[in-house]
PDB file of C-alpha atoms in Angstrom:
ATOM      1  CA  MET A   1    -127.413  26.564 212.654  1.00  0.00           C
ATOM      2  CA  SER A   2    -129.665  28.911 210.716  1.00  0.00           C
ATOM      3  CA  GLN A   3    -128.599  32.479 209.964  1.00  0.00           C
ATOM      4  CA  ALA A   4    -131.356  33.756 212.276  1.00  0.00           C
ATOM      5  CA  ASP A   5    -129.784  31.959 215.240  1.00  0.00           C
ATOM      6  CA  ARG A   6    -126.470  33.713 214.785  1.00  0.00           C
ATOM      7  CA  SER A   7    -125.594  37.214 215.827  1.00  0.00           C
ATOM      8  CA  ALA A   8    -123.917  39.366 213.192  1.00  0.00           C
ATOM      9  CA  LEU A   9    -120.389  39.841 214.497  1.00  0.00           C
ATOM     10  CA  VAL A  10    -119.505  42.153 211.608  1.00  0.00           C
ATOM     11  CA  ARG A  11    -121.980  44.272 209.680  1.00  0.00           C
ATOM     12  CA  LEU A  12    -121.197  46.423 206.648  1.00  0.00           C
ATOM     13  CA  GLU A  13    -123.959  48.741 205.468  1.00  0.00           C
ATOM     14  CA  LYS A  14    -123.845  50.791 202.273  1.00  0.00           C
ATOM     15  CA  VAL A  15    -120.035  50.891 202.361  1.00  0.00           C
ATOM     16  CA  ASN A  16    -118.323  52.919 199.638  1.00  0.00           C
ATOM     17  CA  LYS A  17    -114.627  53.411 199.040  1.00  0.00           C
ATOM     18  CA  SER A  18    -112.674  55.188 196.306  1.00  0.00           C
ATOM     19  CA  PHE A  19    -108.995  55.619 195.559  1.00  0.00           C
ATOM     20  CA  GLY A  20    -108.925  58.953 193.741  1.00  0.00           C
ATOM     21  CA  GLU A  21    -111.309  58.671 190.790  1.00  0.00           C
ATOM     22  CA  GLN A  22    -111.589  54.901 191.053  1.00  0.00           C
ATOM     23  CA  ARG A  23    -114.531  53.539 193.017  1.00  0.00           C
ATOM     24  CA  VAL A  24    -113.384  50.306 194.603  1.00  0.00           C
ATOM     25  CA  LEU A  25    -116.384  49.420 196.785  1.00  0.00           C
ATOM     26  CA  ARG A  26    -119.954  50.284 195.838  1.00  0.00           C
ATOM     27  CA  ASP A  27    -122.797  50.118 198.373  1.00  0.00           C
ATOM     28  CA  ILE A  28    -121.537  46.967 200.088  1.00  0.00           C
ATOM     29  CA  ASP A  29    -124.013  45.311 202.492  1.00  0.00           C
ATOM     30  CA  LEU A  30    -122.576  42.268 204.238  1.00  0.00           C
ATOM     31  CA  ASP A  31    -123.032  40.477 207.553  1.00  0.00           C
ATOM     32  CA  VAL A  32    -120.549  37.979 208.949  1.00  0.00           C
ATOM     33  CA  HIS A  33    -122.036  35.903 211.750  1.00  0.00           C
ATOM     34  CA  SER A  34    -120.283  34.401 214.759  1.00  0.00           C
ATOM     35  CA  GLY A  35    -118.748  31.056 213.855  1.00  0.00           C
ATOM     36  CA  GLU A  36    -119.197  31.618 210.125  1.00  0.00           C
ATOM     37  CA  VAL A  37    -116.548  31.300 207.402  1.00  0.00           C
ATOM     38  CA  VAL A  38    -117.217  33.766 204.575  1.00  0.00           C
ATOM     39  CA  VAL A  39    -114.998  33.555 201.485  1.00  0.00           C
ATOM     40  CA  LEU A  40    -114.710  36.570 199.163  1.00  0.00           C
ATOM     41  CA  LEU A  41    -114.170  35.600 195.536  1.00  0.00           C
ATOM     42  CA  GLY A  42    -113.752  37.675 192.391  1.00  0.00           C
ATOM     43  CA  ALA A  43    -111.246  38.682 189.754  1.00  0.00           C
ATOM     44  CA  SER A  44    -108.229  40.841 190.643  1.00  0.00           C
ATOM     45  CA  GLY A  45    -109.353  44.428 191.169  1.00  0.00           C
ATOM     46  CA  SER A  46    -112.899  43.466 192.202  1.00  0.00           C
ATOM     47  CA  GLY A  47    -112.477  45.046 195.666  1.00  0.00           C
ATOM     48  CA  LYS A  48    -112.010  41.906 197.797  1.00  0.00           C
ATOM     49  CA  SER A  49    -108.785  42.908 199.571  1.00  0.00           C
ATOM     50  CA  THR A  50    -109.965  46.473 200.097  1.00  0.00           C
ATOM     51  CA  LEU A  51    -113.174  45.206 201.691  1.00  0.00           C
ATOM     52  CA  CYS A  52    -111.161  42.946 203.981  1.00  0.00           C
ATOM     53  CA  ARG A  53    -108.804  45.772 204.979  1.00  0.00           C
ATOM     54  CA  CYS A  54    -111.708  48.133 205.717  1.00  0.00           C
ATOM     55  CA  VAL A  55    -113.032  45.749 208.389  1.00  0.00           C
ATOM     56  CA  ASN A  56    -110.128  46.495 210.754  1.00  0.00           C
ATOM     57  CA  ARG A  57    -109.682  50.021 209.417  1.00  0.00           C
ATOM     58  CA  LEU A  58    -106.414  49.514 207.592  1.00  0.00           C
ATOM     59  CA  GLU A  59    -108.376  51.370 204.907  1.00  0.00           C
ATOM     60  CA  THR A  60    -110.902  54.051 205.799  1.00  0.00           C
ATOM     61  CA  ILE A  61    -114.291  54.114 204.077  1.00  0.00           C
ATOM     62  CA  ASP A  62    -115.824  57.120 202.316  1.00  0.00           C
ATOM     63  CA  SER A  63    -119.401  56.461 203.400  1.00  0.00           C
ATOM     64  CA  GLY A  64    -121.581  53.826 205.024  1.00  0.00           C
ATOM     65  CA  THR A  65    -120.970  52.051 208.322  1.00  0.00           C
ATOM     66  CA  ILE A  66    -118.976  49.060 209.552  1.00  0.00           C
ATOM     67  CA  SER A  67    -119.685  47.700 213.010  1.00  0.00           C
ATOM     68  CA  VAL A  68    -118.103  44.886 214.994  1.00  0.00           C
ATOM     69  CA  ASP A  69    -120.386  43.302 217.581  1.00  0.00           C
ATOM     70  CA  GLY A  70    -122.810  46.202 217.245  1.00  0.00           C
ATOM     71  CA  VAL A  71    -120.159  48.888 217.824  1.00  0.00           C
ATOM     72  CA  PRO A  72    -119.192  51.177 214.899  1.00  0.00           C
ATOM     73  CA  LEU A  73    -115.503  51.044 213.942  1.00  0.00           C
ATOM     74  CA  PRO A  74    -113.575  53.569 216.043  1.00  0.00           C
ATOM     75  CA  ALA A  75    -111.613  56.177 214.110  1.00  0.00           C
ATOM     76  CA  GLU A  76    -108.336  55.951 216.017  1.00  0.00           C
ATOM     77  CA  GLY A  77    -106.572  55.754 219.346  1.00  0.00           C
ATOM     78  CA  ARG A  78    -107.165  53.254 222.108  1.00  0.00           C
ATOM     79  CA  GLU A  79    -110.575  52.129 220.948  1.00  0.00           C
ATOM     80  CA  LEU A  80    -109.138  51.204 217.553  1.00  0.00           C
ATOM     81  CA  ALA A  81    -106.285  49.286 219.201  1.00  0.00           C
ATOM     82  CA  ARG A  82    -108.858  47.406 221.275  1.00  0.00           C
ATOM     83  CA  LEU A  83    -110.842  46.536 218.164  1.00  0.00           C
ATOM     84  CA  ARG A  84    -107.718  45.314 216.363  1.00  0.00           C
ATOM     85  CA  ALA A  85    -107.017  43.026 219.309  1.00  0.00           C
ATOM     86  CA  GLN A  86    -110.385  41.367 218.590  1.00  0.00           C
ATOM     87  CA  VAL A  87    -109.889  41.248 214.826  1.00  0.00           C
ATOM     88  CA  GLY A  88    -106.762  39.334 213.773  1.00  0.00           C
ATOM     89  CA  MET A  89    -105.356  39.738 210.278  1.00  0.00           C
ATOM     90  CA  VAL A  90    -103.172  37.452 208.192  1.00  0.00           C
ATOM     91  CA  PHE A  91    -101.595  39.100 205.157  1.00  0.00           C
ATOM     92  CA  GLN A  92    -100.269  37.872 201.849  1.00  0.00           C
ATOM     93  CA  SER A  93     -96.718  38.809 202.848  1.00  0.00           C
ATOM     94  CA  PHE A  94     -96.577  37.369 206.419  1.00  0.00           C
ATOM     95  CA  ASN A  95     -95.470  40.708 207.978  1.00  0.00           C
ATOM     96  CA  LEU A  96     -93.411  39.005 210.688  1.00  0.00           C
ATOM     97  CA  PHE A  97     -90.752  40.994 212.545  1.00  0.00           C
ATOM     98  CA  GLY A  98     -87.480  39.743 211.073  1.00  0.00           C
ATOM     99  CA  HIS A  99     -85.341  40.761 214.064  1.00  0.00           C
ATOM    100  CA  LEU A 100     -87.503  38.795 216.521  1.00  0.00           C
ATOM    101  CA  SER A 101     -87.592  35.040 217.045  1.00  0.00           C
ATOM    102  CA  VAL A 102     -90.794  33.138 216.273  1.00  0.00           C
ATOM    103  CA  LEU A 103     -91.649  33.019 219.990  1.00  0.00           C
ATOM    104  CA  GLU A 104     -91.021  36.780 220.346  1.00  0.00           C
ATOM    105  CA  ASN A 105     -93.219  37.475 217.315  1.00  0.00           C
ATOM    106  CA  LEU A 106     -96.070  35.633 219.045  1.00  0.00           C
ATOM    107  CA  THR A 107     -95.654  37.192 222.509  1.00  0.00           C
ATOM    108  CA  LEU A 108     -95.027  40.833 221.540  1.00  0.00           C
ATOM    109  CA  ALA A 109     -98.663  41.970 221.222  1.00  0.00           C
ATOM    110  CA  PRO A 110    -100.106  39.936 224.133  1.00  0.00           C
ATOM    111  CA  VAL A 111     -97.427  41.353 226.470  1.00  0.00           C
ATOM    112  CA  ARG A 112     -97.309  44.940 225.177  1.00  0.00           C
ATOM    113  CA  VAL A 113    -100.895  45.508 224.045  1.00  0.00           C
ATOM    114  CA  ALA A 114    -102.953  43.177 226.218  1.00  0.00           C
ATOM    115  CA  GLY A 115    -100.741  43.277 229.329  1.00  0.00           C
ATOM    116  CA  VAL A 116    -100.410  39.491 229.556  1.00  0.00           C
ATOM    117  CA  ALA A 117     -97.571  38.326 231.830  1.00  0.00           C
ATOM    118  CA  ARG A 118     -94.636  37.058 229.773  1.00  0.00           C
ATOM    119  CA  PRO A 119     -94.619  33.478 231.149  1.00  0.00           C
ATOM    120  CA  GLN A 120     -98.327  33.150 230.307  1.00  0.00           C
ATOM    121  CA  ALA A 121     -97.846  34.671 226.868  1.00  0.00           C
ATOM    122  CA  GLU A 122     -94.955  32.288 226.152  1.00  0.00           C
ATOM    123  CA  ALA A 123     -96.933  29.241 227.307  1.00  0.00           C
ATOM    124  CA  ARG A 124     -99.832  30.247 225.047  1.00  0.00           C
ATOM    125  CA  ALA A 125     -97.447  30.931 222.131  1.00  0.00           C
ATOM    126  CA  ARG A 126     -95.947  27.443 222.463  1.00  0.00           C
ATOM    127  CA  GLU A 127     -99.446  25.905 222.462  1.00  0.00           C
ATOM    128  CA  LEU A 128    -100.272  27.801 219.275  1.00  0.00           C
ATOM    129  CA  LEU A 129     -97.012  26.789 217.590  1.00  0.00           C
ATOM    130  CA  GLU A 130     -97.857  23.183 218.432  1.00  0.00           C
ATOM    131  CA  ARG A 131    -101.281  23.704 216.904  1.00  0.00           C
ATOM    132  CA  VAL A 132     -99.857  24.946 213.578  1.00  0.00           C
ATOM    133  CA  GLY A 133     -97.212  22.200 213.529  1.00  0.00           C
ATOM    134  CA  LEU A 134     -94.197  24.372 214.387  1.00  0.00           C
ATOM    135  CA  ALA A 135     -93.462  23.555 218.033  1.00  0.00           C
ATOM    136  CA  ASP A 136     -89.786  23.052 217.192  1.00  0.00           C
ATOM    137  CA  LYS A 137     -89.374  26.507 215.601  1.00  0.00           C
ATOM    138  CA  ALA A 138     -89.905  28.750 218.658  1.00  0.00           C
ATOM    139  CA  GLY A 139     -86.264  29.902 218.683  1.00  0.00           C
ATOM    140  CA  ALA A 140     -85.924  30.317 214.910  1.00  0.00           C
ATOM    141  CA  TYR A 141     -86.030  33.645 213.062  1.00  0.00           C
ATOM    142  CA  PRO A 142     -88.425  34.275 210.154  1.00  0.00           C
ATOM    143  CA  ALA A 143     -85.599  34.227 207.586  1.00  0.00           C
ATOM    144  CA  GLN A 144     -84.783  30.632 208.613  1.00  0.00           C
ATOM    145  CA  LEU A 145     -88.314  29.433 207.760  1.00  0.00           C
ATOM    146  CA  SER A 146     -89.978  28.521 204.479  1.00  0.00           C
ATOM    147  CA  GLY A 147     -92.810  30.726 203.226  1.00  0.00           C
ATOM    148  CA  GLY A 148     -95.387  28.174 204.355  1.00  0.00           C
ATOM    149  CA  GLN A 149     -93.866  28.037 207.830  1.00  0.00           C
ATOM    150  CA  GLN A 150     -93.776  31.847 208.052  1.00  0.00           C
ATOM    151  CA  GLN A 151     -97.440  32.040 207.136  1.00  0.00           C
ATOM    152  CA  ARG A 152     -98.341  29.432 209.758  1.00  0.00           C
ATOM    153  CA  VAL A 153     -96.410  31.511 212.325  1.00  0.00           C
ATOM    154  CA  ALA A 154     -98.394  34.565 211.154  1.00  0.00           C
ATOM    155  CA  ILE A 155    -101.657  32.659 211.769  1.00  0.00           C
ATOM    156  CA  ALA A 156    -100.450  31.609 215.233  1.00  0.00           C
ATOM    157  CA  ARG A 157     -99.487  35.230 215.946  1.00  0.00           C
ATOM    158  CA  ALA A 158    -102.982  36.409 214.967  1.00  0.00           C
ATOM    159  CA  LEU A 159    -104.492  33.758 217.263  1.00  0.00           C
ATOM    160  CA  ALA A 160    -102.249  34.774 220.189  1.00  0.00           C
ATOM    161  CA  MET A 161    -104.477  37.777 220.908  1.00  0.00           C
ATOM    162  CA  GLY A 162    -107.557  35.539 221.194  1.00  0.00           C
ATOM    163  CA  PRO A 163    -109.421  37.310 218.373  1.00  0.00           C
ATOM    164  CA  ARG A 164    -113.153  36.901 217.779  1.00  0.00           C
ATOM    165  CA  LEU A 165    -112.651  37.279 214.036  1.00  0.00           C
ATOM    166  CA  LEU A 166    -109.780  36.437 211.689  1.00  0.00           C
ATOM    167  CA  LEU A 167    -109.292  38.257 208.383  1.00  0.00           C
ATOM    168  CA  PHE A 168    -107.201  36.523 205.716  1.00  0.00           C
ATOM    169  CA  ASP A 169    -106.065  38.603 202.739  1.00  0.00           C
ATOM    170  CA  GLU A 170    -104.873  36.133 200.075  1.00  0.00           C
ATOM    171  CA  PRO A 171    -102.813  34.209 202.630  1.00  0.00           C
ATOM    172  CA  THR A 172    -101.433  31.701 200.104  1.00  0.00           C
ATOM    173  CA  SER A 173    -100.803  33.852 197.046  1.00  0.00           C
ATOM    174  CA  ALA A 174     -97.096  34.406 197.826  1.00  0.00           C
ATOM    175  CA  LEU A 175     -96.451  30.704 198.423  1.00  0.00           C
ATOM    176  CA  ASP A 176     -95.115  27.884 196.277  1.00  0.00           C
ATOM    177  CA  PRO A 177     -97.754  25.246 195.457  1.00  0.00           C
ATOM    178  CA  GLU A 178     -96.398  22.647 197.876  1.00  0.00           C
ATOM    179  CA  MET A 179     -96.575  25.143 200.758  1.00  0.00           C
ATOM    180  CA  ILE A 180    -100.153  26.204 200.042  1.00  0.00           C
ATOM    181  CA  LYS A 181    -101.625  22.984 201.402  1.00  0.00           C
ATOM    182  CA  GLU A 182     -99.923  23.259 204.799  1.00  0.00           C
ATOM    183  CA  VAL A 183    -101.402  26.739 205.310  1.00  0.00           C
ATOM    184  CA  LEU A 184    -104.869  25.802 204.019  1.00  0.00           C
ATOM    185  CA  ASP A 185    -104.917  22.744 206.301  1.00  0.00           C
ATOM    186  CA  VAL A 186    -104.470  25.026 209.329  1.00  0.00           C
ATOM    187  CA  MET A 187    -107.242  27.305 208.040  1.00  0.00           C
ATOM    188  CA  VAL A 188    -109.608  24.367 207.442  1.00  0.00           C
ATOM    189  CA  GLU A 189    -108.949  23.201 211.000  1.00  0.00           C
ATOM    190  CA  LEU A 190    -109.730  26.669 212.402  1.00  0.00           C
ATOM    191  CA  ALA A 191    -112.943  26.747 210.370  1.00  0.00           C
ATOM    192  CA  ALA A 192    -113.937  23.332 211.747  1.00  0.00           C
ATOM    193  CA  GLU A 193    -113.339  24.630 215.286  1.00  0.00           C
ATOM    194  CA  GLY A 194    -115.826  27.459 214.730  1.00  0.00           C
ATOM    195  CA  MET A 195    -113.460  30.424 214.287  1.00  0.00           C
ATOM    196  CA  THR A 196    -115.235  33.326 212.567  1.00  0.00           C
ATOM    197  CA  MET A 197    -113.287  34.019 209.371  1.00  0.00           C
ATOM    198  CA  LEU A 198    -113.467  36.415 206.424  1.00  0.00           C
ATOM    199  CA  VAL A 199    -111.156  35.073 203.730  1.00  0.00           C
ATOM    200  CA  VAL A 200    -109.982  36.598 200.445  1.00  0.00           C
ATOM    201  CA  THR A 201    -108.544  33.784 198.353  1.00  0.00           C
ATOM    202  CA  HIS A 202    -108.101  32.300 194.890  1.00  0.00           C
ATOM    203  CA  GLU A 203    -108.134  28.784 196.338  1.00  0.00           C
ATOM    204  CA  MET A 204    -111.418  27.344 195.097  1.00  0.00           C
ATOM    205  CA  GLY A 205    -110.833  24.040 196.886  1.00  0.00           C
ATOM    206  CA  PHE A 206    -110.696  25.861 200.222  1.00  0.00           C
ATOM    207  CA  ALA A 207    -113.847  27.821 199.373  1.00  0.00           C
ATOM    208  CA  ARG A 208    -115.735  24.607 198.542  1.00  0.00           C
ATOM    209  CA  ARG A 209    -114.464  22.751 201.580  1.00  0.00           C
ATOM    210  CA  ALA A 210    -114.459  25.295 204.392  1.00  0.00           C
ATOM    211  CA  ALA A 211    -116.793  28.186 203.506  1.00  0.00           C
ATOM    212  CA  ASP A 212    -120.267  28.519 204.955  1.00  0.00           C
ATOM    213  CA  ARG A 213    -120.913  31.246 202.435  1.00  0.00           C
ATOM    214  CA  VAL A 214    -119.277  32.496 199.261  1.00  0.00           C
ATOM    215  CA  VAL A 215    -119.558  36.189 198.348  1.00  0.00           C
ATOM    216  CA  PHE A 216    -118.707  37.040 194.741  1.00  0.00           C
ATOM    217  CA  LEU A 217    -117.560  40.587 193.973  1.00  0.00           C
ATOM    218  CA  ASP A 218    -117.252  42.269 190.621  1.00  0.00           C
ATOM    219  CA  GLN A 219    -116.146  45.879 190.106  1.00  0.00           C
ATOM    220  CA  GLY A 220    -116.715  46.719 193.742  1.00  0.00           C
ATOM    221  CA  ARG A 221    -120.229  45.278 194.015  1.00  0.00           C
ATOM    222  CA  ILE A 222    -121.517  42.080 195.568  1.00  0.00           C
ATOM    223  CA  LEU A 223    -123.043  40.215 192.628  1.00  0.00           C
ATOM    224  CA  GLU A 224    -123.845  36.932 194.325  1.00  0.00           C
ATOM    225  CA  THR A 225    -123.850  35.369 197.729  1.00  0.00           C
ATOM    226  CA  GLY A 226    -124.715  31.771 198.581  1.00  0.00           C
ATOM    227  CA  THR A 227    -123.462  28.447 199.838  1.00  0.00           C
ATOM    228  CA  PRO A 228    -120.416  26.941 198.091  1.00  0.00           C
ATOM    229  CA  GLU A 229    -122.737  24.369 196.462  1.00  0.00           C
ATOM    230  CA  GLU A 230    -125.026  27.087 195.095  1.00  0.00           C
ATOM    231  CA  PHE A 231    -122.183  29.220 193.828  1.00  0.00           C
ATOM    232  CA  PHE A 232    -120.030  26.518 192.249  1.00  0.00           C
ATOM    233  CA  GLU A 233    -122.806  24.295 190.905  1.00  0.00           C
ATOM    234  CA  ALA A 234    -125.383  26.891 189.835  1.00  0.00           C
ATOM    235  CA  PRO A 235    -124.006  30.444 189.673  1.00  0.00           C
ATOM    236  CA  ARG A 236    -126.828  32.886 189.005  1.00  0.00           C
ATOM    237  CA  THR A 237    -125.032  35.597 187.033  1.00  0.00           C
ATOM    238  CA  GLU A 238    -123.291  35.499 183.687  1.00  0.00           C
ATOM    239  CA  ARG A 239    -120.267  37.212 185.265  1.00  0.00           C
ATOM    240  CA  ALA A 240    -119.896  34.497 187.918  1.00  0.00           C
ATOM    241  CA  ARG A 241    -120.247  31.754 185.288  1.00  0.00           C
ATOM    242  CA  ASP A 242    -117.548  33.433 183.202  1.00  0.00           C
ATOM    243  CA  PHE A 243    -115.251  33.792 186.266  1.00  0.00           C
ATOM    244  CA  LEU A 244    -115.692  30.133 187.223  1.00  0.00           C
ATOM    245  CA  SER A 245    -115.143  28.852 183.705  1.00  0.00           C
ATOM    246  CA  LYS A 246    -111.760  30.632 183.621  1.00  0.00           C
ATOM    247  CA  ILE A 247    -110.713  29.657 187.144  1.00  0.00           C
ATOM    248  CA  LEU A 248    -111.825  26.040 187.146  1.00  0.00           C
ATOM    249  CA  HIS A 249    -110.626  25.075 183.702  1.00  0.00           C
ATOM    250  CA  HIS A 250    -107.009  26.170 183.966  1.00  0.00           C
TER     251      HIS A 250
END
């Protein structure tokens, strides 16, 4: 499918963001199209996570516009809650509710926010747990799960609201190496099914395998954007070549 055939589900135009004196995002222009997997790459401090968090307004922007499906991001209140129901987020640190079982973690938002009847929400939650390979963990509590299992529950929880877009902010960086694969496998599967995803990651294998487009940030600017083949095989900027030489040779 060519870019022209896809509608931009998310559009960032001239987005700027500072924390105090430090400018973290500089004039960011970026479209994410329906069904597209966009991976944000760059060194620590390049603005990737901040960009990701601005898309569902966990961080507010200083100037510019962000729109989801043609509608500018609401500032607060009900409209913002409605937007967050459409935009699921998976964090580095899982953010599961420790006092709730896995099943309760998955049904809380559909029941309370979306008004889904509990039996329906539970049936859907069990389907999603099956999908991420954790059907037998519905009654467990987060503390009884490995990090990889907790992150797969977090992905299932994000999917429980039926989002149109999933944001992943370094979803594997808190995991042991053997757990990373089980989380990435779920993400690769979602990508193959056409889920629209914006992913901040250091996992180059995932970027090569699952991304439609790689966006490389440096010091808050987008330096390069292209297919995984273009970026990994023939990076255009010196900075990207330097980044790849460090990442791929260690």
